[in-house]
mmCIF file of C-alpha atoms in Angstrom:
data_model
loop_
_atom_site.group_PDB
_atom_site.id
_atom_site.type_symbol
_atom_site.label_atom_id
_atom_site.label_comp_id
_atom_site.label_asym_id
_atom_site.label_seq_id
_atom_site.Cartn_x
_atom_site.Cartn_y
_atom_site.Cartn_z
ATOM 1 C CA UNK O 1 108.373 -19.042 -7.278
ATOM 2 C CA UNK O 2 106.197 -17.419 -10.109
ATOM 3 C CA UNK O 3 103.524 -19.588 -12.196
ATOM 4 C CA UNK O 4 101.567 -19.164 -15.111
ATOM 5 C CA UNK O 5 98.106 -20.408 -15.516
ATOM 6 C CA UNK O 6 97.022 -20.399 -19.406
ATOM 7 C CA UNK O 7 93.022 -21.597 -19.381
ATOM 8 C CA UNK O 8 90.148 -20.275 -21.855
ATOM 9 C CA UNK O 9 88.593 -18.026 -19.792
ATOM 10 C CA UNK O 10 87.975 -15.173 -21.954
ATOM 11 C CA UNK O 11 84.409 -16.374 -22.368
ATOM 12 C CA UNK O 12 80.488 -15.502 -21.313
ATOM 13 C CA UNK O 13 80.257 -18.873 -19.679
ATOM 14 C CA UNK O 14 80.074 -18.266 -15.760
ATOM 15 C CA UNK O 15 81.323 -22.179 -15.340
ATOM 16 C CA UNK O 16 84.668 -21.294 -17.177
ATOM 17 C CA UNK O 17 84.544 -18.098 -15.114
ATOM 18 C CA UNK O 18 84.170 -20.447 -11.634
ATOM 19 C CA UNK O 19 86.731 -22.703 -12.605
ATOM 20 C CA UNK O 20 89.423 -20.408 -13.938
ATOM 21 C CA UNK O 21 88.950 -18.634 -10.191
ATOM 22 C CA UNK O 22 88.856 -21.917 -8.751
ATOM 23 C CA UNK O 23 92.196 -23.024 -10.625
ATOM 24 C CA UNK O 24 94.272 -19.876 -9.288
ATOM 25 C CA UNK O 25 92.731 -20.381 -5.520
ATOM 26 C CA UNK O 26 93.956 -23.783 -5.491
ATOM 27 C CA UNK O 27 97.335 -23.332 -6.656
ATOM 28 C CA UNK O 28 97.514 -20.385 -4.447
ATOM 29 C CA UNK O 29 96.415 -22.831 -1.693
ATOM 30 C CA UNK O 30 99.178 -25.245 -2.915
ATOM 31 C CA UNK O 31 102.040 -22.831 -3.061
ATOM 32 C CA UNK O 32 101.162 -19.936 -0.194
ATOM 33 C CA UNK O 33 104.431 -18.263 -1.342
ATOM 34 C CA UNK O 34 104.130 -18.208 -5.368
ATOM 35 C CA UNK O 35 102.641 -15.473 -7.640
ATOM 36 C CA UNK O 36 99.980 -17.185 -9.833
ATOM 37 C CA UNK O 37 99.343 -14.829 -12.768
ATOM 38 C CA UNK O 38 96.504 -15.948 -15.673
ATOM 39 C CA UNK O 39 98.043 -15.620 -18.517
ATOM 40 C CA UNK O 40 96.031 -13.330 -20.780
ATOM 41 C CA UNK O 41 95.661 -15.482 -23.572
ATOM 42 C CA UNK O 42 92.551 -14.736 -26.256
ATOM 43 C CA UNK O 43 93.276 -16.379 -29.375
ATOM 44 C CA UNK O 44 91.768 -14.643 -32.336
ATOM 45 C CA UNK O 45 88.904 -17.765 -33.220
ATOM 46 C CA UNK O 46 87.891 -16.986 -29.555
ATOM 47 C CA UNK O 47 87.359 -13.431 -30.042
ATOM 48 C CA UNK O 48 84.965 -14.350 -33.182
ATOM 49 C CA UNK O 49 83.062 -16.624 -31.190
ATOM 50 C CA UNK O 50 82.257 -14.378 -28.411
ATOM 51 C CA UNK O 51 81.118 -11.494 -31.114
ATOM 52 C CA UNK O 52 78.681 -13.730 -32.456
ATOM 53 C CA UNK O 53 77.307 -14.348 -28.989
ATOM 54 C CA UNK O 54 77.035 -10.829 -28.096
ATOM 55 C CA UNK O 55 76.489 -9.526 -31.440
ATOM 56 C CA UNK O 56 74.462 -12.174 -33.419
ATOM 57 C CA UNK O 57 73.130 -11.768 -36.622
ATOM 58 C CA UNK O 58 75.284 -8.760 -37.828
ATOM 59 C CA UNK O 59 73.915 -6.364 -34.938
ATOM 60 C CA UNK O 60 75.634 -3.482 -34.726
ATOM 61 C CA UNK O 61 74.437 -3.021 -30.546
ATOM 62 C CA UNK O 62 75.492 -5.792 -28.212
ATOM 63 C CA UNK O 63 72.895 -7.819 -26.543
ATOM 64 C CA UNK O 64 72.430 -5.883 -23.424
ATOM 65 C CA UNK O 65 72.440 -8.933 -20.680
ATOM 66 C CA UNK O 66 75.114 -11.005 -22.473
ATOM 67 C CA UNK O 67 77.427 -7.742 -22.853
ATOM 68 C CA UNK O 68 77.021 -7.043 -18.826
ATOM 69 C CA UNK O 69 77.431 -10.630 -18.051
ATOM 70 C CA UNK O 70 80.531 -10.347 -20.065
ATOM 71 C CA UNK O 71 81.531 -7.427 -18.683
ATOM 72 C CA UNK O 72 80.487 -8.537 -14.859
ATOM 73 C CA UNK O 73 82.432 -11.728 -15.428
ATOM 74 C CA UNK O 74 85.820 -9.892 -16.702
ATOM 75 C CA UNK O 75 85.727 -7.406 -13.561
ATOM 76 C CA UNK O 76 85.535 -10.496 -11.054
ATOM 77 C CA UNK O 77 88.359 -12.046 -12.440
ATOM 78 C CA UNK O 78 90.361 -8.789 -12.556
ATOM 79 C CA UNK O 79 89.489 -8.212 -8.859
ATOM 80 C CA UNK O 80 90.361 -11.542 -7.586
ATOM 81 C CA UNK O 81 93.556 -12.841 -9.844
ATOM 82 C CA UNK O 82 96.636 -11.325 -11.401
ATOM 83 C CA UNK O 83 96.822 -11.312 -15.303
ATOM 84 C CA UNK O 84 99.919 -11.092 -17.763
ATOM 85 C CA UNK O 85 99.979 -8.639 -20.072
ATOM 86 C CA UNK O 86 97.581 -9.547 -23.385
ATOM 87 C CA UNK O 87 98.382 -12.304 -25.700
ATOM 88 C CA UNK O 88 95.901 -12.526 -28.678
ATOM 89 C CA UNK O 89 96.994 -14.304 -31.755
ATOM 90 C CA UNK O 90 96.553 -17.203 -33.309
ATOM 91 C CA UNK O 91 100.367 -17.950 -34.235
ATOM 92 C CA UNK O 92 101.903 -20.899 -32.557
ATOM 93 C CA UNK O 93 105.541 -18.986 -32.588
ATOM 94 C CA UNK O 94 104.410 -15.885 -31.761
ATOM 95 C CA UNK O 95 102.239 -17.380 -28.427
ATOM 96 C CA UNK O 96 105.156 -19.559 -27.440
ATOM 97 C CA UNK O 97 107.542 -16.396 -27.435
ATOM 98 C CA UNK O 98 105.524 -14.681 -25.904
ATOM 99 C CA UNK O 99 104.792 -16.965 -22.947
ATOM 100 C CA UNK O 100 108.635 -17.738 -23.028
ATOM 101 C CA UNK O 101 109.085 -13.762 -22.465
ATOM 102 C CA UNK O 102 107.092 -13.963 -19.288
ATOM 103 C CA UNK O 103 110.177 -15.822 -17.419
ATOM 104 C CA UNK O 104 107.293 -18.416 -15.318
ATOM 105 C CA UNK O 105 109.345 -21.059 -13.203
ATOM 106 C CA UNK O 106 106.493 -23.361 -14.679
ATOM 107 C CA UNK O 107 103.026 -23.062 -16.389
ATOM 108 C CA UNK O 108 99.658 -24.650 -15.637
ATOM 109 C CA UNK O 109 97.324 -25.228 -18.741
ATOM 110 C CA UNK O 110 93.971 -26.931 -18.222
ATOM 111 C CA UNK O 111 91.142 -26.297 -15.519
ATOM 112 C CA UNK O 112 89.219 -26.811 -18.739
ATOM 113 C CA UNK O 113 88.351 -28.435 -22.260
ATOM 114 C CA UNK O 114 91.504 -26.907 -23.275
ATOM 115 C CA UNK O 115 93.315 -30.199 -25.580
ATOM 116 C CA UNK O 116 89.843 -29.972 -27.609
ATOM 117 C CA UNK O 117 90.874 -32.223 -30.633
ATOM 118 C CA UNK O 118 87.585 -31.887 -32.735
ATOM 119 C CA UNK O 119 86.561 -28.375 -31.820
ATOM 120 C CA UNK O 120 83.145 -28.081 -29.478
ATOM 121 C CA UNK O 121 81.055 -30.189 -31.587
ATOM 122 C CA UNK O 122 82.723 -29.364 -34.957
ATOM 123 C CA UNK O 123 83.410 -25.382 -34.386
ATOM 124 C CA UNK O 124 86.585 -24.175 -32.617
ATOM 125 C CA UNK O 125 85.968 -21.803 -29.930
ATOM 126 C CA UNK O 126 89.107 -22.230 -27.630
ATOM 127 C CA UNK O 127 91.574 -22.226 -30.109
ATOM 128 C CA UNK O 128 92.727 -23.164 -33.890
ATOM 129 C CA UNK O 129 93.181 -27.045 -34.711
ATOM 130 C CA UNK O 130 95.715 -28.285 -32.563
ATOM 131 C CA UNK O 131 98.321 -28.320 -31.484
ATOM 132 C CA UNK O 132 97.134 -25.105 -30.702
ATOM 133 C CA UNK O 133 99.094 -22.913 -27.802
ATOM 134 C CA UNK O 134 97.325 -24.768 -24.838
ATOM 135 C CA UNK O 135 99.276 -27.644 -25.613
ATOM 136 C CA UNK O 136 102.313 -24.941 -25.097
ATOM 137 C CA UNK O 137 104.385 -27.080 -28.036
ATOM 138 C CA UNK O 138 108.193 -25.826 -27.875
ATOM 139 C CA UNK O 139 110.289 -24.480 -25.906
ATOM 140 C CA UNK O 140 108.734 -22.017 -23.014
ATOM 141 C CA UNK O 141 111.987 -21.986 -20.716
ATOM 142 C CA UNK O 142 110.320 -23.894 -17.903
ATOM 143 C CA UNK O 143 108.296 -27.247 -17.284
ATOM 144 C CA UNK O 144 104.659 -27.332 -17.931
ATOM 145 C CA UNK O 145 101.616 -28.978 -16.055
ATOM 146 C CA UNK O 146 98.232 -29.752 -17.015
ATOM 147 C CA UNK O 147 95.716 -28.638 -14.335
ATOM 148 C CA UNK O 148 92.624 -30.616 -14.552
ATOM 149 C CA UNK O 149 92.363 -30.701 -18.328
ATOM 150 C CA UNK O 150 90.103 -32.499 -21.205
ATOM 151 C CA UNK O 151 89.604 -32.948 -24.307
ATOM 152 C CA UNK O 152 85.902 -33.450 -23.856
ATOM 153 C CA UNK O 153 83.768 -33.449 -26.229
ATOM 154 C CA UNK O 154 84.567 -35.971 -28.226
ATOM 155 C CA UNK O 155 82.947 -37.121 -31.073
ATOM 156 C CA UNK O 156 84.829 -39.901 -31.920
ATOM 157 C CA UNK O 157 86.688 -42.768 -29.739
ATOM 158 C CA UNK O 158 89.949 -41.522 -28.213
ATOM 159 C CA UNK O 159 91.693 -44.580 -28.973
ATOM 160 C CA UNK O 160 91.339 -44.112 -32.951
ATOM 161 C CA UNK O 161 92.687 -40.760 -33.407
ATOM 162 C CA UNK O 162 96.079 -40.339 -35.363
ATOM 163 C CA UNK O 163 98.801 -39.136 -33.505
ATOM 164 C CA UNK O 164 100.700 -37.274 -36.053
ATOM 165 C CA UNK O 165 97.361 -35.750 -37.310
ATOM 166 C CA UNK O 166 96.327 -34.124 -34.159
ATOM 167 C CA UNK O 167 99.754 -32.848 -33.544
ATOM 168 C CA UNK O 168 99.266 -34.779 -29.944
ATOM 169 C CA UNK O 169 102.937 -35.089 -29.606
ATOM 170 C CA UNK O 170 103.338 -32.157 -27.753
ATOM 171 C CA UNK O 171 101.738 -34.085 -24.439
ATOM 172 C CA UNK O 172 104.489 -36.028 -24.321
ATOM 173 C CA UNK O 173 106.492 -33.015 -23.319
ATOM 174 C CA UNK O 174 104.327 -32.427 -20.021
ATOM 175 C CA UNK O 175 105.977 -33.215 -16.963
ATOM 176 C CA UNK O 176 102.459 -33.941 -15.549
ATOM 177 C CA UNK O 177 98.928 -34.085 -16.978
ATOM 178 C CA UNK O 178 95.796 -33.936 -14.495
ATOM 179 C CA UNK O 179 93.035 -35.666 -16.307
ATOM 180 C CA UNK O 180 89.630 -34.752 -15.896
ATOM 181 C CA UNK O 181 87.881 -37.372 -16.943
ATOM 182 C CA UNK O 182 88.010 -41.132 -18.780
ATOM 183 C CA UNK O 183 87.908 -39.666 -22.059
ATOM 184 C CA UNK O 184 91.032 -37.701 -21.520
ATOM 185 C CA UNK O 185 92.916 -40.860 -19.937
ATOM 186 C CA UNK O 186 91.896 -43.043 -22.948
ATOM 187 C CA UNK O 187 93.581 -40.318 -24.899
ATOM 188 C CA UNK O 188 96.647 -39.964 -22.771
ATOM 189 C CA UNK O 189 96.952 -43.938 -22.389
ATOM 190 C CA UNK O 190 96.571 -44.071 -26.316
ATOM 191 C CA UNK O 191 99.816 -41.663 -27.149
ATOM 192 C CA UNK O 192 101.584 -43.327 -24.545
ATOM 193 C CA UNK O 193 102.108 -41.019 -21.879
ATOM 194 C CA UNK O 194 103.927 -42.902 -19.097
ATOM 195 C CA UNK O 195 101.502 -43.639 -16.124
ATOM 196 C CA UNK O 196 103.579 -42.105 -13.460
ATOM 197 C CA UNK O 197 103.100 -38.924 -15.483
ATOM 198 C CA UNK O 198 99.212 -38.592 -15.294
ATOM 199 C CA UNK O 199 96.865 -38.863 -12.628
ATOM 200 C CA UNK O 200 93.306 -37.934 -12.088
ATOM 201 C CA UNK O 201 92.309 -34.686 -10.884
ATOM 202 C CA UNK O 202 88.684 -33.005 -10.674
ATOM 203 C CA UNK O 203 87.592 -29.830 -11.869
ATOM 204 C CA UNK O 204 89.138 -27.031 -9.581
ATOM 205 C CA UNK O 205 85.380 -26.175 -8.547
ATOM 206 C CA UNK O 206 85.836 -29.625 -6.804
ATOM 207 C CA UNK O 207 89.470 -29.323 -6.132
ATOM 208 C CA UNK O 208 88.577 -25.566 -4.203
ATOM 209 C CA UNK O 209 85.350 -26.852 -2.664
ATOM 210 C CA UNK O 210 86.015 -26.122 0.728
ATOM 211 C CA UNK O 211 86.990 -22.519 -0.088
ATOM 212 C CA UNK O 212 83.996 -22.112 -2.501
ATOM 213 C CA UNK O 213 81.679 -23.192 0.391
ATOM 214 C CA UNK O 214 83.147 -20.796 2.860
ATOM 215 C CA UNK O 215 82.978 -18.125 0.567
ATOM 216 C CA UNK O 216 79.697 -18.486 -0.762
ATOM 217 C CA UNK O 217 77.908 -21.222 1.479
ATOM 218 C CA UNK O 218 74.388 -21.062 2.004
ATOM 219 C CA UNK O 219 72.524 -22.491 4.853
ATOM 220 C CA UNK O 220 69.961 -25.022 3.965
ATOM 221 C CA UNK O 221 66.410 -23.965 3.806
ATOM 222 C CA UNK O 222 64.678 -24.710 7.272
ATOM 223 C CA UNK O 223 61.223 -24.370 5.763
ATOM 224 C CA UNK O 224 60.142 -26.778 2.898
ATOM 225 C CA UNK O 225 60.691 -26.093 -0.753
ATOM 226 C CA UNK O 226 58.617 -27.087 -3.446
ATOM 227 C CA UNK O 227 61.008 -25.470 -6.131
ATOM 228 C CA UNK O 228 62.771 -27.471 -8.629
ATOM 229 C CA UNK O 229 65.390 -25.753 -10.481
ATOM 230 C CA UNK O 230 66.147 -26.609 -14.629
ATOM 231 C CA UNK O 231 69.595 -25.908 -15.659
ATOM 232 C CA UNK O 232 69.459 -27.180 -19.417
ATOM 233 C CA UNK O 233 71.222 -25.681 -22.428
ATOM 234 C CA UNK O 234 68.500 -26.596 -25.019
ATOM 235 C CA UNK O 235 65.763 -23.630 -24.559
ATOM 236 C CA UNK O 236 63.249 -26.042 -25.947
ATOM 237 C CA UNK O 237 64.321 -28.852 -23.446
ATOM 238 C CA UNK O 238 63.883 -26.468 -20.830
ATOM 239 C CA UNK O 239 60.335 -25.024 -21.628
ATOM 240 C CA UNK O 240 59.222 -28.201 -22.189
ATOM 241 C CA UNK O 241 60.595 -29.595 -18.972
ATOM 242 C CA UNK O 242 59.168 -26.555 -16.679
ATOM 243 C CA UNK O 243 56.029 -27.052 -18.112
ATOM 244 C CA UNK O 244 55.894 -30.492 -17.388
ATOM 245 C CA UNK O 245 56.982 -30.191 -13.869
ATOM 246 C CA UNK O 246 54.496 -27.522 -13.339
ATOM 247 C CA UNK O 247 51.662 -29.555 -14.736
ATOM 248 C CA UNK O 248 52.891 -31.774 -11.791
ATOM 249 C CA UNK O 249 52.065 -29.653 -9.117
ATOM 250 C CA UNK O 250 56.080 -28.098 -8.508
ATOM 251 C CA UNK O 251 57.084 -24.547 -8.675
ATOM 252 C CA UNK O 252 60.094 -23.936 -11.368
ATOM 253 C CA UNK O 253 63.282 -21.729 -11.900
ATOM 254 C CA UNK O 254 65.396 -21.374 -15.143
ATOM 255 C CA UNK O 255 68.843 -21.384 -13.432
ATOM 256 C CA UNK O 256 70.317 -20.938 -16.706
ATOM 257 C CA UNK O 257 68.281 -17.984 -17.767
ATOM 258 C CA UNK O 258 66.917 -16.264 -14.875
ATOM 259 C CA UNK O 259 69.362 -15.787 -12.226
ATOM 260 C CA UNK O 260 72.347 -13.545 -13.167
ATOM 261 C CA UNK O 261 71.611 -10.293 -12.825
ATOM 262 C CA UNK O 262 74.773 -7.714 -14.100
ATOM 263 C CA UNK O 263 73.903 -5.488 -11.127
ATOM 264 C CA UNK O 264 75.400 -8.089 -8.635
ATOM 265 C CA UNK O 265 78.898 -6.973 -7.706
ATOM 266 C CA UNK O 266 79.906 -11.009 -7.237
ATOM 267 C CA UNK O 267 78.647 -12.559 -10.427
ATOM 268 C CA UNK O 268 79.728 -16.088 -8.615
ATOM 269 C CA UNK O 269 77.460 -15.469 -5.504
ATOM 270 C CA UNK O 270 74.564 -14.052 -8.030
ATOM 271 C CA UNK O 271 74.932 -18.039 -9.598
ATOM 272 C CA UNK O 272 75.375 -20.067 -6.490
ATOM 273 C CA UNK O 273 72.836 -18.757 -4.223
ATOM 274 C CA UNK O 274 69.682 -20.070 -5.917
ATOM 275 C CA UNK O 275 71.099 -23.218 -6.211
ATOM 276 C CA UNK O 276 70.445 -23.452 -2.056
ATOM 277 C CA UNK O 277 66.996 -22.754 -2.243
ATOM 278 C CA UNK O 278 65.535 -25.680 -4.048
ATOM 279 C CA UNK O 279 63.766 -29.031 -3.373
ATOM 280 C CA UNK O 280 65.968 -30.846 -6.722
ATOM 281 C CA UNK O 281 67.093 -30.145 -9.720
ATOM 282 C CA UNK O 282 67.347 -31.374 -13.683
ATOM 283 C CA UNK O 283 70.270 -30.348 -15.180
ATOM 284 C CA UNK O 284 72.735 -31.418 -18.061
ATOM 285 C CA UNK O 285 75.511 -28.762 -16.869
ATOM 286 C CA UNK O 286 78.732 -29.923 -14.804
ATOM 287 C CA UNK O 287 79.140 -26.733 -12.996
ATOM 288 C CA UNK O 288 75.412 -27.308 -11.995
ATOM 289 C CA UNK O 289 75.510 -30.653 -10.520
ATOM 290 C CA UNK O 290 78.973 -29.585 -8.490
ATOM 291 C CA UNK O 291 77.426 -26.242 -7.071
ATOM 292 C CA UNK O 292 74.074 -27.970 -6.389
ATOM 293 C CA UNK O 293 76.465 -30.806 -4.188
ATOM 294 C CA UNK O 294 78.153 -28.252 -2.620
ATOM 295 C CA UNK O 295 75.597 -25.414 -1.270
ATOM 296 C CA UNK O 296 72.265 -27.850 -1.145
ATOM 297 C CA UNK O 297 71.157 -30.994 0.131
ATOM 298 C CA UNK O 298 68.928 -32.299 -2.404
ATOM 299 C CA UNK O 299 68.616 -34.537 -5.492
ATOM 300 C CA UNK O 300 69.848 -34.256 -9.387
ATOM 301 C CA UNK O 301 68.764 -35.199 -12.025
ATOM 302 C CA UNK O 302 71.302 -35.219 -14.911
ATOM 303 C CA UNK O 303 70.415 -35.425 -18.618
ATOM 304 C CA UNK O 304 73.085 -36.461 -21.063
ATOM 305 C CA UNK O 305 72.578 -35.671 -24.747
ATOM 306 C CA UNK O 306 73.979 -39.013 -26.476
ATOM 307 C CA UNK O 307 73.986 -37.066 -29.622
ATOM 308 C CA UNK O 308 76.743 -35.108 -28.378
ATOM 309 C CA UNK O 309 78.307 -37.138 -26.564
ATOM 310 C CA UNK O 310 78.194 -40.552 -27.956
ATOM 311 C CA UNK O 311 80.840 -42.604 -25.706
ATOM 312 C CA UNK O 312 79.838 -40.729 -22.723
ATOM 313 C CA UNK O 313 80.860 -37.252 -21.690
ATOM 314 C CA UNK O 314 82.010 -35.580 -18.578
ATOM 315 C CA UNK O 315 78.731 -35.410 -17.150
ATOM 316 C CA UNK O 316 78.490 -39.183 -17.239
ATOM 317 C CA UNK O 317 81.969 -39.170 -15.783
ATOM 318 C CA UNK O 318 80.969 -37.255 -12.944
ATOM 319 C CA UNK O 319 78.113 -38.860 -11.816
ATOM 320 C CA UNK O 320 80.098 -42.257 -11.950
ATOM 321 C CA UNK O 321 82.532 -40.769 -9.361
ATOM 322 C CA UNK O 322 80.165 -38.849 -7.145
ATOM 323 C CA UNK O 323 78.232 -42.388 -6.975
ATOM 324 C CA UNK O 324 74.946 -41.136 -8.230
ATOM 325 C CA UNK O 325 75.006 -42.661 -11.969
ATOM 326 C CA UNK O 326 71.677 -43.912 -11.040
ATOM 327 C CA UNK O 327 70.699 -40.004 -11.208
ATOM 328 C CA UNK O 328 71.682 -39.857 -14.574
ATOM 329 C CA UNK O 329 69.603 -40.368 -18.003
ATOM 330 C CA UNK O 330 71.130 -40.440 -21.419
ATOM 331 C CA UNK O 331 68.936 -38.926 -23.584
ATOM 332 C CA UNK O 332 68.279 -37.202 -27.066
ATOM 333 C CA UNK O 333 67.665 -33.583 -25.756
ATOM 334 C CA UNK O 334 65.958 -32.704 -28.688
ATOM 335 C CA UNK O 335 63.097 -35.238 -28.387
ATOM 336 C CA UNK O 336 63.081 -35.539 -24.619
ATOM 337 C CA UNK O 337 60.308 -37.359 -22.961
ATOM 338 C CA UNK O 338 59.934 -34.700 -20.106
ATOM 339 C CA UNK O 339 56.893 -37.146 -18.537
ATOM 340 C CA UNK O 340 59.961 -39.900 -18.142
ATOM 341 C CA UNK O 341 62.046 -36.867 -16.571
ATOM 342 C CA UNK O 342 59.292 -35.825 -13.639
ATOM 343 C CA UNK O 343 58.740 -39.578 -12.926
ATOM 344 C CA UNK O 344 62.641 -40.061 -12.529
ATOM 345 C CA UNK O 345 62.963 -36.855 -10.389
ATOM 346 C CA UNK O 346 59.933 -37.928 -8.158
ATOM 347 C CA UNK O 347 61.365 -41.153 -7.755
ATOM 348 C CA UNK O 348 64.567 -39.752 -6.405
ATOM 349 C CA UNK O 349 62.770 -37.436 -4.054
ATOM 350 C CA UNK O 350 61.130 -40.582 -2.473
ATOM 351 C CA UNK O 351 64.268 -42.322 -2.171
ATOM 352 C CA UNK O 352 66.533 -39.694 -1.035
ATOM 353 C CA UNK O 353 66.925 -40.865 2.627
ATOM 354 C CA UNK O 354 68.322 -44.221 1.648
ATOM 355 C CA UNK O 355 71.286 -42.573 -0.593
ATOM 356 C CA UNK O 356 74.482 -41.258 0.928
ATOM 357 C CA UNK O 357 75.221 -37.388 0.167
ATOM 358 C CA UNK O 358 77.474 -36.466 -2.969
ATOM 359 C CA UNK O 359 78.514 -33.682 -1.358
ATOM 360 C CA UNK O 360 80.688 -36.117 0.924
ATOM 361 C CA UNK O 361 82.079 -37.843 -2.135
ATOM 362 C CA UNK O 362 83.016 -34.392 -3.374
ATOM 363 C CA UNK O 363 84.641 -33.294 -0.375
ATOM 364 C CA UNK O 364 86.796 -36.662 -0.762
ATOM 365 C CA UNK O 365 87.670 -35.985 -4.180
ATOM 366 C CA UNK O 366 89.210 -32.637 -3.356
ATOM 367 C CA UNK O 367 91.408 -34.437 -0.837
ATOM 368 C CA UNK O 368 92.584 -37.182 -3.159
ATOM 369 C CA UNK O 369 92.741 -34.662 -5.879
ATOM 370 C CA UNK O 370 95.488 -32.869 -3.980
ATOM 371 C CA UNK O 371 97.595 -35.624 -2.991
ATOM 372 C CA UNK O 372 97.651 -36.642 -6.481
ATOM 373 C CA UNK O 373 98.436 -33.094 -7.843
ATOM 374 C CA UNK O 374 101.510 -32.998 -4.953
ATOM 375 C CA UNK O 375 102.323 -36.666 -5.783
ATOM 376 C CA UNK O 376 102.535 -35.568 -9.686
ATOM 377 C CA UNK O 377 104.102 -32.422 -9.604
ATOM 378 C CA UNK O 378 106.076 -32.457 -6.358
ATOM 379 C CA UNK O 379 109.524 -33.814 -7.932
ATOM 380 C CA UNK O 380 110.217 -31.297 -10.490
ATOM 381 C CA UNK O 381 108.948 -28.526 -8.151
ATOM 382 C CA UNK O 382 111.274 -29.595 -5.610
ATOM 383 C CA UNK O 383 114.086 -28.854 -7.965
ATOM 384 C CA UNK O 384 112.636 -25.250 -9.298
ATOM 385 C CA UNK O 385 113.119 -24.418 -5.511
ATOM 386 C CA UNK O 386 116.411 -25.308 -5.137
#
C-alpha cells in the first residue's frame, strides 16, 4: 500500500519538523510494507508567512540564522522521508485534483494544528480560511484519515461555531479522525461526527516516543546540575524569567534561542540533547514539555497564556493527560509574575520524589494511541488490502 501524509511541515519551527518526522515513523511502524510519502504541500499563504520570518521588514538579505535553520530542517526531512512532487497553491480544486493524481491508497492529514478555524490568533499561516486543502473536501480517490489532528488555538468556544460558515461538513467524509486535544474533540462532537469514527490520538512525538528515545536518548547526567531551561516564546517573559532565576541562585539556558546550531548534521539531535542536562524546565511549549519528559528526569513548570487560550489550550490538555496539571500555571505572559514562577518551580524540586514520572504516562499514552489507531482505521484498511 502507498499512503500520503498531508501536514504543515514547511516551517522554521522545530516542533513541526519533529512531529512530521515522527508521524511518518509511526505510519511506517504500523504498516511495515507500506510506502509513506509526505505530500509536499506549501500554501501560498504559508510561503508569505515564512518569508516574513526570514526576510522581515522588507530586508533583501535573509536573517542568516533563520535561513540556515530552515535549510537544515528541510535537509533533515528530505533525508529521512519520501516526498511527492511539489504542490503549491491555495486553489481547492487544483489541490484536490493533484492529490487524486498521486493515486494513494489512503491519505492521512494532521499531526499538527491543521483544522484551524480562526487562523493562528487571527493570522492564517497554515492555509486559507476553511474549508482549505487540509480538510480534503471533495473526491481524492481514496479514504482519508486524520492523524492526531487539532483545531488549536481557538479563541472561541468550539460549540459556538457555525458549521456552514466554517465549512466543517468536510469533516464528515473522514473514515476516522484522531484528535489531539479536548477542544478538537468538542468540535467533532459539535458537528456530529459519529463516536465510532473519532478517538484520542496523542501527538506523533508521543506515538513514536520509543523510536525517538532509542534514536536520540541521552543518559541522565550523573552529577548534580543547577541548570534550569527556559523555553518560552515571549522574549520579554523569557528575559525576565531568566533574570529572576539567576537572582535566585540558578544557572539558566534559553532553550528556544540558543540551542540550535545549523552546523549540526542532525537538527533534531541538536534540539533534543540539551534537555537531558537540566535540573528543571520552565516552558510554554508543547513539544518542549514532551521532550523534557522523554530524555530528562526532572520537574517541568508549564505556562499557558490565558489571553491566547481563554478556554484552555493544548498545553493544559497535555498536562492533564500526563497527570502533572498541578505544574501548569495559567498566566498572562505579558505581565508574568516571575517571583511566583520561581517559587512554584522550587516547590516542584522539593516534592519531585513524591510524584510519579510523566515519562511512564507518555509510554502508556503511546501504547493506548496505537490501540486506538488500529481500532479506528483497521476496518477500512483491511478492505484496501484485499
